[in-house]
CSV table of C-alpha atoms and ligand atoms in Angstrom, one decimal:
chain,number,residue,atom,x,y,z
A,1,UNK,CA,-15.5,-24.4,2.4
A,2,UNK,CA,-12.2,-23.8,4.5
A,3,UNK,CA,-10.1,-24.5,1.3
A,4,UNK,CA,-11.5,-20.8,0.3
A,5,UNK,CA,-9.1,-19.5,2.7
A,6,UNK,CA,-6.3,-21.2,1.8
A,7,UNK,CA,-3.5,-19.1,0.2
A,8,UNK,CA,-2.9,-19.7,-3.5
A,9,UNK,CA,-0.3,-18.5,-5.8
A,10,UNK,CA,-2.8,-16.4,-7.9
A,11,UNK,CA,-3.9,-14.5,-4.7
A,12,UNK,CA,-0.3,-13.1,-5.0
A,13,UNK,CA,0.1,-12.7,-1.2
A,14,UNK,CA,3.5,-10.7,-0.4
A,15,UNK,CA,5.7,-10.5,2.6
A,16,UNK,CA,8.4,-7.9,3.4
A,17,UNK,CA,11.9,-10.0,4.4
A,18,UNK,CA,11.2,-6.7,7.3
A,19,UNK,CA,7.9,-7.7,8.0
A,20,UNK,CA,8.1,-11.8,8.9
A,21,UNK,CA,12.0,-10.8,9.7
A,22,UNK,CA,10.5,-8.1,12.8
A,23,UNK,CA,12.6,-8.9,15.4
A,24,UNK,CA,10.0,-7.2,17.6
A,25,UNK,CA,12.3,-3.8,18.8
A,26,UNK,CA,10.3,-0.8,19.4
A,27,UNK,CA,11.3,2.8,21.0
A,28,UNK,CA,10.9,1.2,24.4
A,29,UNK,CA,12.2,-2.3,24.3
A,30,UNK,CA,15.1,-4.4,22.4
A,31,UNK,CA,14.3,-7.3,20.1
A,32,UNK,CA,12.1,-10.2,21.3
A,33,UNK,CA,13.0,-12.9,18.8
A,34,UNK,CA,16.3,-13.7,17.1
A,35,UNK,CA,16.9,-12.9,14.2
A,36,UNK,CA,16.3,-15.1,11.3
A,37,UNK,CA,18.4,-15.4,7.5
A,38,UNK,CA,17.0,-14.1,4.3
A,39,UNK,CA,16.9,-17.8,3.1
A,40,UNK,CA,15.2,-18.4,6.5
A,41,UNK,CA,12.4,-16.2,6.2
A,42,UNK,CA,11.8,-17.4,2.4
A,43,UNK,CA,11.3,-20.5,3.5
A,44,UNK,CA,9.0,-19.7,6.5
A,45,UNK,CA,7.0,-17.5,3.5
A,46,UNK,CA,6.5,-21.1,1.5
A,47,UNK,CA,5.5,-22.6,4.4
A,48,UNK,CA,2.7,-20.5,5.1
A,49,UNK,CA,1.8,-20.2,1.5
A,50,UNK,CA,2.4,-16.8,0.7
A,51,UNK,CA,3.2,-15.9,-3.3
A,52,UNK,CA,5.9,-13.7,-2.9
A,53,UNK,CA,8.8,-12.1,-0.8
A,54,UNK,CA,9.6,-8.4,-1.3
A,55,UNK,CA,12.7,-6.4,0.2
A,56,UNK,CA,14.7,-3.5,1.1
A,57,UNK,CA,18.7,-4.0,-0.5
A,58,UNK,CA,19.6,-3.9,3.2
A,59,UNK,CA,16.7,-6.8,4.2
A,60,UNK,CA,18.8,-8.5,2.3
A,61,UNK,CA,22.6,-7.6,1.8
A,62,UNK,CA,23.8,-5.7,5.2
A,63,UNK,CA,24.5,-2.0,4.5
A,64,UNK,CA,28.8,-2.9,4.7
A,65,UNK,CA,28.7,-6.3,3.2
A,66,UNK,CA,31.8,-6.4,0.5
A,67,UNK,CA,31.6,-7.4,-3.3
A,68,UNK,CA,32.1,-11.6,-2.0
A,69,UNK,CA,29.9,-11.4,0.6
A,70,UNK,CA,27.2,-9.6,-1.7
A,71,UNK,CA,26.9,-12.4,-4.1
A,72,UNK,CA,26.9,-15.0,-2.0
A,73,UNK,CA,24.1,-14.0,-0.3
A,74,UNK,CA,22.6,-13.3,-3.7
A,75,UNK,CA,23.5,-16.9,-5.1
A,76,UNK,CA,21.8,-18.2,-1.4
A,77,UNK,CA,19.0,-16.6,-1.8
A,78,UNK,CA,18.4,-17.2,-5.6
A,79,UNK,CA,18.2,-20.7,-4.5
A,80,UNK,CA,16.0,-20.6,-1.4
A,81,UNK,CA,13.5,-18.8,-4.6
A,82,UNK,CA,13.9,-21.4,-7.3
A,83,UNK,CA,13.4,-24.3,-4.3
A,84,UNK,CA,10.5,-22.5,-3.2
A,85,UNK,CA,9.4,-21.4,-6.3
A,86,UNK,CA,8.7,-17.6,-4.4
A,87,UNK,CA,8.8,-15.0,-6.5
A,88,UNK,CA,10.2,-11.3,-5.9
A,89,UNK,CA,7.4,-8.7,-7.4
A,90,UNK,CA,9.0,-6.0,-5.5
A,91,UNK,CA,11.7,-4.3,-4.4
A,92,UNK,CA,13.0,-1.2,-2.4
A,93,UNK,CA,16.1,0.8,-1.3
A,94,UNK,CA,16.6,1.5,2.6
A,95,UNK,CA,16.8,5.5,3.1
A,96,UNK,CA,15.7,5.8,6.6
A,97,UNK,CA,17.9,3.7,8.6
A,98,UNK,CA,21.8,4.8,8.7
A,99,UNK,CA,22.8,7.8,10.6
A,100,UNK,CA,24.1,9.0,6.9
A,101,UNK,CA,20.2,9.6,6.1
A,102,UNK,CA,19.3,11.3,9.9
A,103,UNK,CA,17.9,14.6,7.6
A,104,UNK,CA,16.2,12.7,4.5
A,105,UNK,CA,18.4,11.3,1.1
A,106,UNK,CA,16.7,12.7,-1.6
A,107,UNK,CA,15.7,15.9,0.0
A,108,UNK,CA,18.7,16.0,2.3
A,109,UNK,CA,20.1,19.4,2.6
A,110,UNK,CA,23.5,17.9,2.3
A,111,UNK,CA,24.6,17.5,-1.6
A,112,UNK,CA,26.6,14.7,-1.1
A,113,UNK,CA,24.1,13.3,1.2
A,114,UNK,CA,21.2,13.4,-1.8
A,115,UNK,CA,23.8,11.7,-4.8
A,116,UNK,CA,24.8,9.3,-1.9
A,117,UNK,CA,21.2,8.3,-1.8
A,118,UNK,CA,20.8,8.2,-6.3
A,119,UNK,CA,23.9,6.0,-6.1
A,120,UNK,CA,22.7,3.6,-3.5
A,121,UNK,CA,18.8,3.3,-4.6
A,122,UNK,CA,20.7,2.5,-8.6
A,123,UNK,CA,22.4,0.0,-7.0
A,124,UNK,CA,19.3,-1.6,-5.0
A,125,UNK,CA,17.5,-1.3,-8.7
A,126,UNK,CA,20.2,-3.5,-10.0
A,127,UNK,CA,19.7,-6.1,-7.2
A,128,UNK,CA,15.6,-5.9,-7.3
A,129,UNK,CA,15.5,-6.3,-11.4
A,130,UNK,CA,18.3,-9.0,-11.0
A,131,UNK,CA,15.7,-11.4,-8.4
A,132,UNK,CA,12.6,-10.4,-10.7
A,133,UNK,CA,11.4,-6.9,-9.3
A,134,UNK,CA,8.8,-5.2,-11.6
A,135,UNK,CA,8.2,-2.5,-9.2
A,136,UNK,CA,10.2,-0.6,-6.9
A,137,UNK,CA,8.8,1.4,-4.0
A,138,UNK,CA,10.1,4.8,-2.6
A,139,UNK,CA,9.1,5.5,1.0
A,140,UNK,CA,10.5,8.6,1.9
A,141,UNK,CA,10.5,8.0,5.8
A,142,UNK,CA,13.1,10.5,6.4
A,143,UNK,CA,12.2,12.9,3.5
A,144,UNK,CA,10.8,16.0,5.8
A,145,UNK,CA,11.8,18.2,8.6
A,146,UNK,CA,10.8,18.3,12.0
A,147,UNK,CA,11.1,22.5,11.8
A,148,UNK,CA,10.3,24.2,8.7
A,149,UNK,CA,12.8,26.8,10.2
A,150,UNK,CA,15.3,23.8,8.7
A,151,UNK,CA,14.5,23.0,4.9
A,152,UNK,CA,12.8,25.0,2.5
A,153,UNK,CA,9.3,22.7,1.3
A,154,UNK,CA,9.4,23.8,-2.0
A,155,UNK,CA,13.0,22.8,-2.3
A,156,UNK,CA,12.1,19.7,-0.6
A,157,UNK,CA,10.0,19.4,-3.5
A,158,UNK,CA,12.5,20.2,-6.1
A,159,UNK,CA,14.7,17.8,-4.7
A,160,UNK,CA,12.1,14.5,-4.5
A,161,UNK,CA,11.1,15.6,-8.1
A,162,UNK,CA,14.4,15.6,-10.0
A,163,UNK,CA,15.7,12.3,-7.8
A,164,UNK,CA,12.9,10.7,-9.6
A,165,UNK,CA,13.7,12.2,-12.8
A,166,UNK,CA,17.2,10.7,-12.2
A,167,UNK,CA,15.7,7.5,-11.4
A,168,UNK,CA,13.6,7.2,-14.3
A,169,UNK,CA,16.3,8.1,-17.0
A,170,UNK,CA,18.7,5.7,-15.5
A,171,UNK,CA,15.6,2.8,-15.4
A,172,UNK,CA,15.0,3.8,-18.9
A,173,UNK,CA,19.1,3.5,-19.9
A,174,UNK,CA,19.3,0.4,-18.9
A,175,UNK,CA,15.8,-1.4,-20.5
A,176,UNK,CA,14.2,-2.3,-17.0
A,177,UNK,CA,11.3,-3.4,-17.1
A,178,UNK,CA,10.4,-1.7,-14.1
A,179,UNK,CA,7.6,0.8,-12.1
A,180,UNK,CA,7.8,3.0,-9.5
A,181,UNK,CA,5.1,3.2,-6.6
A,182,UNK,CA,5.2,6.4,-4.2
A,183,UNK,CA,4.7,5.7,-0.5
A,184,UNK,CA,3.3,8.1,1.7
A,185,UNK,CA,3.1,8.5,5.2
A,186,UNK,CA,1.8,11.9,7.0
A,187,UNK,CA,4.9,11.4,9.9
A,188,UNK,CA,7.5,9.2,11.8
A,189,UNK,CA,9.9,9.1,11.6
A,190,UNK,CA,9.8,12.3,10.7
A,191,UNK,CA,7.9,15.1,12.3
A,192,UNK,CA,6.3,15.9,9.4
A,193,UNK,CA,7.0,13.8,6.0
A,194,UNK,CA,6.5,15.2,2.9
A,195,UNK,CA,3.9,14.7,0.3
A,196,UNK,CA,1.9,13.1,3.3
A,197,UNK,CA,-0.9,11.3,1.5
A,198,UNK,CA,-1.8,9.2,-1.1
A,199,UNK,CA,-3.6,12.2,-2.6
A,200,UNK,CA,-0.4,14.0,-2.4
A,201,UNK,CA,1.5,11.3,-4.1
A,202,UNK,CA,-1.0,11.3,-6.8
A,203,UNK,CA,-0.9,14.9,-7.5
A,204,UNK,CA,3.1,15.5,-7.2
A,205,UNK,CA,3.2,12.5,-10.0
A,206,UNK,CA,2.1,14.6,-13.4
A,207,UNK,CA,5.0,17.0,-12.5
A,208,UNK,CA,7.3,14.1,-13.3
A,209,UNK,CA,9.2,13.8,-16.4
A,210,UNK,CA,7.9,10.4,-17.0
A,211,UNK,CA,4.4,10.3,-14.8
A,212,UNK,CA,4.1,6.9,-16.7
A,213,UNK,CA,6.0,5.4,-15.5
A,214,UNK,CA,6.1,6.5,-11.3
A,215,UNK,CA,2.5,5.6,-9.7
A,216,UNK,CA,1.6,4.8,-5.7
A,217,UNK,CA,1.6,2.2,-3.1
A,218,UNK,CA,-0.5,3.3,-1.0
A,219,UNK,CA,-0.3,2.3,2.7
A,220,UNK,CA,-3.7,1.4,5.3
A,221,UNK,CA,-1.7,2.6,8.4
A,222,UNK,CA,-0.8,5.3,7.1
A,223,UNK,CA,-3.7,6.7,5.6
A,224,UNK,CA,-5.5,6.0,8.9
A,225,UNK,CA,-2.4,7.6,10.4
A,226,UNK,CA,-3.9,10.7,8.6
A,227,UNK,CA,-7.5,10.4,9.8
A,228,UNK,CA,-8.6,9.5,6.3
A,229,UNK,CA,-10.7,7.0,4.6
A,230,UNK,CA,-8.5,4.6,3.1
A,231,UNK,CA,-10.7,3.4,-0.1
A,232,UNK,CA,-11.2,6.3,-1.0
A,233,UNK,CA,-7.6,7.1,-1.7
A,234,UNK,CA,-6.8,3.5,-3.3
A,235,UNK,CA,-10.6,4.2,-5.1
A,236,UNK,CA,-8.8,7.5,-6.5
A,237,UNK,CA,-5.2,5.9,-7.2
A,238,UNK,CA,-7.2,3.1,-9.2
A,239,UNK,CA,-9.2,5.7,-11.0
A,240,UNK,CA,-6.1,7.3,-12.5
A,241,UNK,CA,-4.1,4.3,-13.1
A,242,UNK,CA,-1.8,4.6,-10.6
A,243,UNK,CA,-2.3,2.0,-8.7
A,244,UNK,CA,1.1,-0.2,-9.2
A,245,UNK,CA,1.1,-2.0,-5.2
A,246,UNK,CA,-0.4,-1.7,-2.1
A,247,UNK,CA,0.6,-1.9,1.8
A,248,UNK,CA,-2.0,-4.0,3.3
A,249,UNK,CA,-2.2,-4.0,7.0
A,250,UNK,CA,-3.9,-2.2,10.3
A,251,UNK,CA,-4.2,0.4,12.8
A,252,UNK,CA,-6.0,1.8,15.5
A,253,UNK,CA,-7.2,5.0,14.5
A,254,UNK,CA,-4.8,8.2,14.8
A,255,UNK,CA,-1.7,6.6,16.5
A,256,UNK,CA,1.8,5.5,15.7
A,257,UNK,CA,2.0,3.2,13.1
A,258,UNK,CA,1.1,-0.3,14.1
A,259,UNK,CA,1.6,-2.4,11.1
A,260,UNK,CA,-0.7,-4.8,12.3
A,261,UNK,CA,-2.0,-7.7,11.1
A,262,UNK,CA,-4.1,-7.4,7.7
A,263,UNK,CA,-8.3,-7.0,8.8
A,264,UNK,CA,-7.3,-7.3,12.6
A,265,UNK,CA,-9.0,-4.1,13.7
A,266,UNK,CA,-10.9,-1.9,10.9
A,267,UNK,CA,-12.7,-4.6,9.9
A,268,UNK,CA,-15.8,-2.8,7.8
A,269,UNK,CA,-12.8,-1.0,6.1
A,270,UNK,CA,-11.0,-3.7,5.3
A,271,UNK,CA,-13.9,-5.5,3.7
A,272,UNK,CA,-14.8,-3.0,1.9
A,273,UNK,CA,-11.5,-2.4,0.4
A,274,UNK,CA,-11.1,-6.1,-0.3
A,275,UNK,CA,-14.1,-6.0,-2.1
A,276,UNK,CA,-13.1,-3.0,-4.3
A,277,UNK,CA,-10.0,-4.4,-5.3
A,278,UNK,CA,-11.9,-8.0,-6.0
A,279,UNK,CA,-14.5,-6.0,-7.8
A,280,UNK,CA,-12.3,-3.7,-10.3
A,281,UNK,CA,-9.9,-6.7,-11.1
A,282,UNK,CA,-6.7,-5.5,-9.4
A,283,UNK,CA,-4.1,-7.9,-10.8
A,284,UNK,CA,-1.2,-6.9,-8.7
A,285,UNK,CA,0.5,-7.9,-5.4
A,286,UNK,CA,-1.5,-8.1,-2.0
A,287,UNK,CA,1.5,-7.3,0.0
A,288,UNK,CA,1.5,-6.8,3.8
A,289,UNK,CA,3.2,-4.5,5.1
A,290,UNK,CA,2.7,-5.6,8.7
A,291,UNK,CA,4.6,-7.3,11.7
A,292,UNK,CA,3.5,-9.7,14.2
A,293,UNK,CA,3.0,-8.4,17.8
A,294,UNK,CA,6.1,-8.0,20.1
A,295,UNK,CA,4.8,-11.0,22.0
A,296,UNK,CA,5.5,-13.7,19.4
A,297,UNK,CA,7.9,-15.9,18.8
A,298,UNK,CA,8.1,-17.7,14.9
A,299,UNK,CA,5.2,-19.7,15.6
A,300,UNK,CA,3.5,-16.9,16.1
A,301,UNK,CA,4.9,-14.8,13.1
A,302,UNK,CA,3.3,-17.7,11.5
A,303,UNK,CA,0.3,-17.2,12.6
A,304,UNK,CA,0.4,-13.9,11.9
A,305,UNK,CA,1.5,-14.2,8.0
A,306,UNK,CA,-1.8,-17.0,7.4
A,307,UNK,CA,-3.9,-14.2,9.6
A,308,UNK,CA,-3.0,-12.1,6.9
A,309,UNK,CA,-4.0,-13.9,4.0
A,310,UNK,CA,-7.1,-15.6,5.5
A,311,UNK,CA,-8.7,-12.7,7.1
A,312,UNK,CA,-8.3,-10.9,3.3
A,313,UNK,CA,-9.8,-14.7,1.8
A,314,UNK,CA,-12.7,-14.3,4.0
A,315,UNK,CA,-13.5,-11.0,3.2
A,316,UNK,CA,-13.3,-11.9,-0.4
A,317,UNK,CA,-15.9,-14.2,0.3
A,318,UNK,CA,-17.9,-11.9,2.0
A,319,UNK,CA,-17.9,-9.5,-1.0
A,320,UNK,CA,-18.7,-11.8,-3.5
A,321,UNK,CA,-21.6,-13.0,-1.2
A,322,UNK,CA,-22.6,-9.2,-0.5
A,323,UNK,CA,-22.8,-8.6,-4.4
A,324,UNK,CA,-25.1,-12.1,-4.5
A,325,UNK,CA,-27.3,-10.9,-1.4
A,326,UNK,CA,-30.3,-10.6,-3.0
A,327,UNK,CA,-31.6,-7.9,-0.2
A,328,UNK,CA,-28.4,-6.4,-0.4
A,329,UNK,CA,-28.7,-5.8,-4.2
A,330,UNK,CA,-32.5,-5.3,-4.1
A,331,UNK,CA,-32.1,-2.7,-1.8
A,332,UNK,CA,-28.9,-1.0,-3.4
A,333,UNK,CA,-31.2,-0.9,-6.9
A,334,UNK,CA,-33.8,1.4,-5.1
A,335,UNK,CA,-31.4,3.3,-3.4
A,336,UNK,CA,-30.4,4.1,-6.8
A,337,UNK,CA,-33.0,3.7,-8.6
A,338,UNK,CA,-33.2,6.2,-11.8
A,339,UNK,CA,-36.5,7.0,-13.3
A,340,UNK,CA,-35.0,9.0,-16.3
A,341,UNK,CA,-36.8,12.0,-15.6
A,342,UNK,CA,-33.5,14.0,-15.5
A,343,UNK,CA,-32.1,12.3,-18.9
A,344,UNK,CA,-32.6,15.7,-20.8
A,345,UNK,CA,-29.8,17.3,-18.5
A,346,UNK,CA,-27.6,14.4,-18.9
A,347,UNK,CA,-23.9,15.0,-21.0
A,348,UNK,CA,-22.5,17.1,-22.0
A,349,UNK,CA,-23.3,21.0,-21.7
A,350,UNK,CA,-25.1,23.2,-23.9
A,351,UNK,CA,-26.8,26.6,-23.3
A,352,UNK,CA,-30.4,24.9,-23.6
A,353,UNK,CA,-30.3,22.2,-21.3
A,354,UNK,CA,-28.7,24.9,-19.0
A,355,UNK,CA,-31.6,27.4,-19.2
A,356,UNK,CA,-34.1,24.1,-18.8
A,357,UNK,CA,-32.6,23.2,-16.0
A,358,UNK,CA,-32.8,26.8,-14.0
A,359,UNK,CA,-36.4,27.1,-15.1
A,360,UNK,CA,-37.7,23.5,-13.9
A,361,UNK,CA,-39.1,22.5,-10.9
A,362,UNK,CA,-38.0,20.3,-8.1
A,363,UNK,CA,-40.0,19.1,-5.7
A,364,UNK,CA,-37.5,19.9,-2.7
A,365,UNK,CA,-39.9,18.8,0.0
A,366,UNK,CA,-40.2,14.9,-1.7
A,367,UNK,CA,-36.3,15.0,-1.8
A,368,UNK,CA,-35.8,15.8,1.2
A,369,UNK,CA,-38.2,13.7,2.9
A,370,UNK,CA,-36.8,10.5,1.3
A,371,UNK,CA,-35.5,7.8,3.4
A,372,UNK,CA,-32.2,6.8,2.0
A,373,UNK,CA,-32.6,3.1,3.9
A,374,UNK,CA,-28.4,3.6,4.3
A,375,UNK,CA,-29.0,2.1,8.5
A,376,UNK,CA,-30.5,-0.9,6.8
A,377,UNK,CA,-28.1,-1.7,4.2
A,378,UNK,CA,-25.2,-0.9,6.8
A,379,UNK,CA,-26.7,-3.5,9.1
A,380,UNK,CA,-27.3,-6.0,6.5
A,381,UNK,CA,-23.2,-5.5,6.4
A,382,UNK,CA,-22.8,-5.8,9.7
A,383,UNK,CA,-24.8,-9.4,10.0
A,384,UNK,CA,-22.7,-10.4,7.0
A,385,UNK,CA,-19.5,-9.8,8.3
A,386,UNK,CA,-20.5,-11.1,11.8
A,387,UNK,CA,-21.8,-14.5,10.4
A,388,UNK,CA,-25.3,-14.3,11.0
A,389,UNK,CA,-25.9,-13.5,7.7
B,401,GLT,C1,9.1,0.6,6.5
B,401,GLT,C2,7.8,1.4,6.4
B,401,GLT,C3,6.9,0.8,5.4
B,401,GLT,C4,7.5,0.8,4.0
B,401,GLT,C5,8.7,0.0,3.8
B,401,GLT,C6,9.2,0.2,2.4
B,401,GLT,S1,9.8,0.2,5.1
B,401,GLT,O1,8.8,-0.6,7.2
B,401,GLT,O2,7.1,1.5,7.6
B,401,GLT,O3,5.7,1.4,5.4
B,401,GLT,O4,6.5,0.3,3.1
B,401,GLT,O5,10.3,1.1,2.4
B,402,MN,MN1,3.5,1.3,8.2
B,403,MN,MN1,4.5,0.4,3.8
């Protein structure tokens, strides 16, 4: 039974280098826990079993580092990955951190700021497809204002659209076999980020040159961030294809983002997001984009990386059990139970089923009067998730 929740390589359970690697700093406070290597933090990934590492080009090589000092940490950390055997599914440029980036990269209102930001995310491409990367994330953290009276939004717009278009060309160029995955966050650090949501993201992608090609990686925190339901968005991104990675972690309601560890608060939501990306077949990385509180030290972080991937085990448990519940699934077929009575206004439309349909008769009363039994099938939930069940 507990070998259910132990973390496999086909679960492919990803850890940012920035998320193990927190060194626990916050607006308020200076870092809690020394800071450990690249090669470190792969190693502390095997050990807890986790499938893959993903990272920022700065995660891993520091913003100054010089040609020399570049590959060896390359060569290093190529062979903490073959020793390990870790793979590298994504990776990501940093655009957020260095004062250079303090009004956005792409959508900076400085020229040289925005090819400053092309030249440096080509050369974190490079370094991503050269450890394995077959997607590459773009958060824009810094891509908004915090006064409109500052940056034009459409131009804002412009800007995002034709760094992508860059982006794509030059992926294409070069014979990558590579995605892109749109992140988005409704604020911080901005005061207000562009293309805030998910649902943003997914209907600024068909204005791409190659839409193909770009799809999301949608974020938990940061949908709740927004006050929205965060299936639903990955439900949508899924629907259209676009869903190339995801940011697993969690969040108390409408706050800062807490990157917390995976199912540790929401945790209806997070089952039932488990279960819809169990039950649609979702092949690609489980990543978590999460940190371990401020009051760990490694042993903690540790604890916090197998939190991660256990908590999303045992709700993967829980939904197969859900879909096995017999009075679950008894109850689910009546509440959708279909009699066939409105088959002759099924498909598509034509002028006769539409003048049937305005001429028959309901009986509004009845269907309004139904019980949809939605209390009992929540509770049944409920004792499933809390064991009794
Ligand atoms: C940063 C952010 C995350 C993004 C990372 C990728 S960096 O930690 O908070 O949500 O996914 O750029
Ligand atoms: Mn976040
Ligand atoms: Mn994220």
């Amino acid at each position: 039974m507990s070998d259910l929740y132990e973390p496999k390589p086909e679960h492919k359970f990803t850890f940012g280098l920035w998320t193990v690697g927190s060194i626990g700093k916050d607006q308020f406070g200076v870092p809690v826990r020394e800071p450990l290597s690249p090669v470190d933090l792969v190693y502390l990934l095997a050990d807890v079993g986790a499938y893959g590492v993903n990272f920022h080009d700065n995660d891993l090589v520091p913003f100054d580092a010089t040609p020399a000092e570049r590959d060896k940490i390359v060569s290093d950390f190529k062979k903490a990955l073959a020793s390990t055997g870790l793979k590298v599914p994504m990776a990501t440029a940093n655009l957020f951190n260095h004062p250079i980036f303090k009004d956005g990269a792409f959508t900076s209102n400085d020229p040289q700021v925005r090819k400053f930001a092309l030249q440096k995310t080509m050369q974190a491409i490079d370094l991503g497809v050269d450890l394995g990367a077959e997607v590459f994330v773009f958060w824009g953290g810094r891509e908004g204002v915090e006064s409109d009276a500052t940056k034009d939004p459409l131009l804002g717009l412009k800007r995002f659209r034709e760094a992508l278009n860059f982006l794509c060309e030059y992926v294409i160029d070069q014979h990558y076999n590579l995605k892109f995955a749109l992140e988005s966050k409704p604020n911080e650090p901005r005061g207000d980020i562009y293309l805030p949501t998910t649902g943003a993201m997914l209907g600024f992608i068909p204005t791409l040159d190659h839409p193909d090609m770009v799809g999301v990686n949608p974020e938990f925190a940061h949908e709740m961030m927004a006050g929205l339901n965060f299936l639903h968005a990955v439900a949508q991104a899924w629907e259209m294809g676009k869903l190339f990675h995801i940011d697993l972690n969690d969040q108390n309601s409408i706050r800062f983002d807490q990157d917390w560890r995976f199912g540790s608060f929401s945790i209806k939501q997070s089952f039932f997001l488990v279960k819809f990306l169990e039950d649609v077949g979702y092949t690609g990385s489980r990543h978590f984009d999460a940190h371990a509180f401020r009051t760990e030290n490694y042993e903690g972080v540790k604890d916090f990386a197998r939190g991660c991937m256990r908590t999303y085990l045992i709700f993967k448990e829980k939904a197969a059990r859900f879909n096995q519940d017999p009075e679950i699934q008894a109850l689910l077929k009546e509440i959708n139970a279909d009699d066939g009575a409105m088959n002759n206004f099924d498909g598509i439309y034509t002028a006769e089923k539409a003048n049937m349909l305005k001429s028959y008769r309901f009986d509004v009363k009845a269907l309004s009067e139904r019980g949809m039994m939605y209390e009992r099938l929540d509770q049944l939930t409920i004792d499933l998730l809390l064991g009794v069940r």
